[in-house]
Phi, psi and omega in degrees: 000126180278163179301320180298317179295318181297322179299333183270359178298135175241148179261091182217162177302317181296323178296319178293315180298322176295315182295325181264001181055053180258128173258156178088169185244006187295336181255012183302317181294318178299313180297318178298321176298318176297318180299310181300316181290320180294321177302312180294318180302309182292316180299317179293328179287334184266314188247143178264358180241192180267030183269030183300336178300332178294332182280337191306330182258001182278126183295327178291323176298312181300316181294319178300316179296313180299316180296319181294317178297316179299318179296312180299317181294314183292334184244024186294341181265001181244166178275105182268122181249346183228144173281139181304143181306318182300320179292316179298320178297316178296320178298316179298318178295319178294322177300315179300323181285316189266337178286336180281346184279000000 
């Protein structure tokens, strides 16, 4: 994925459904709940204040949220004990970027 492509990532139900190749609307509410929770999860892991708005345009933040939602949706029937490595790596990179600000 190129930087340009990553910049165009949107955090929406349709983006998740496209990534997971989901047809139909029966899981839209579930997916939206995952999106809302993942945004909060990543923002809380990166920032210690209420500055989550600063993350909204960051491509790494968007990708971390998208990956986390996809993981939660794909594994909703199993006992998940770990956050995917890719998400943790992106969170660490975001911490380095935003904690220094």
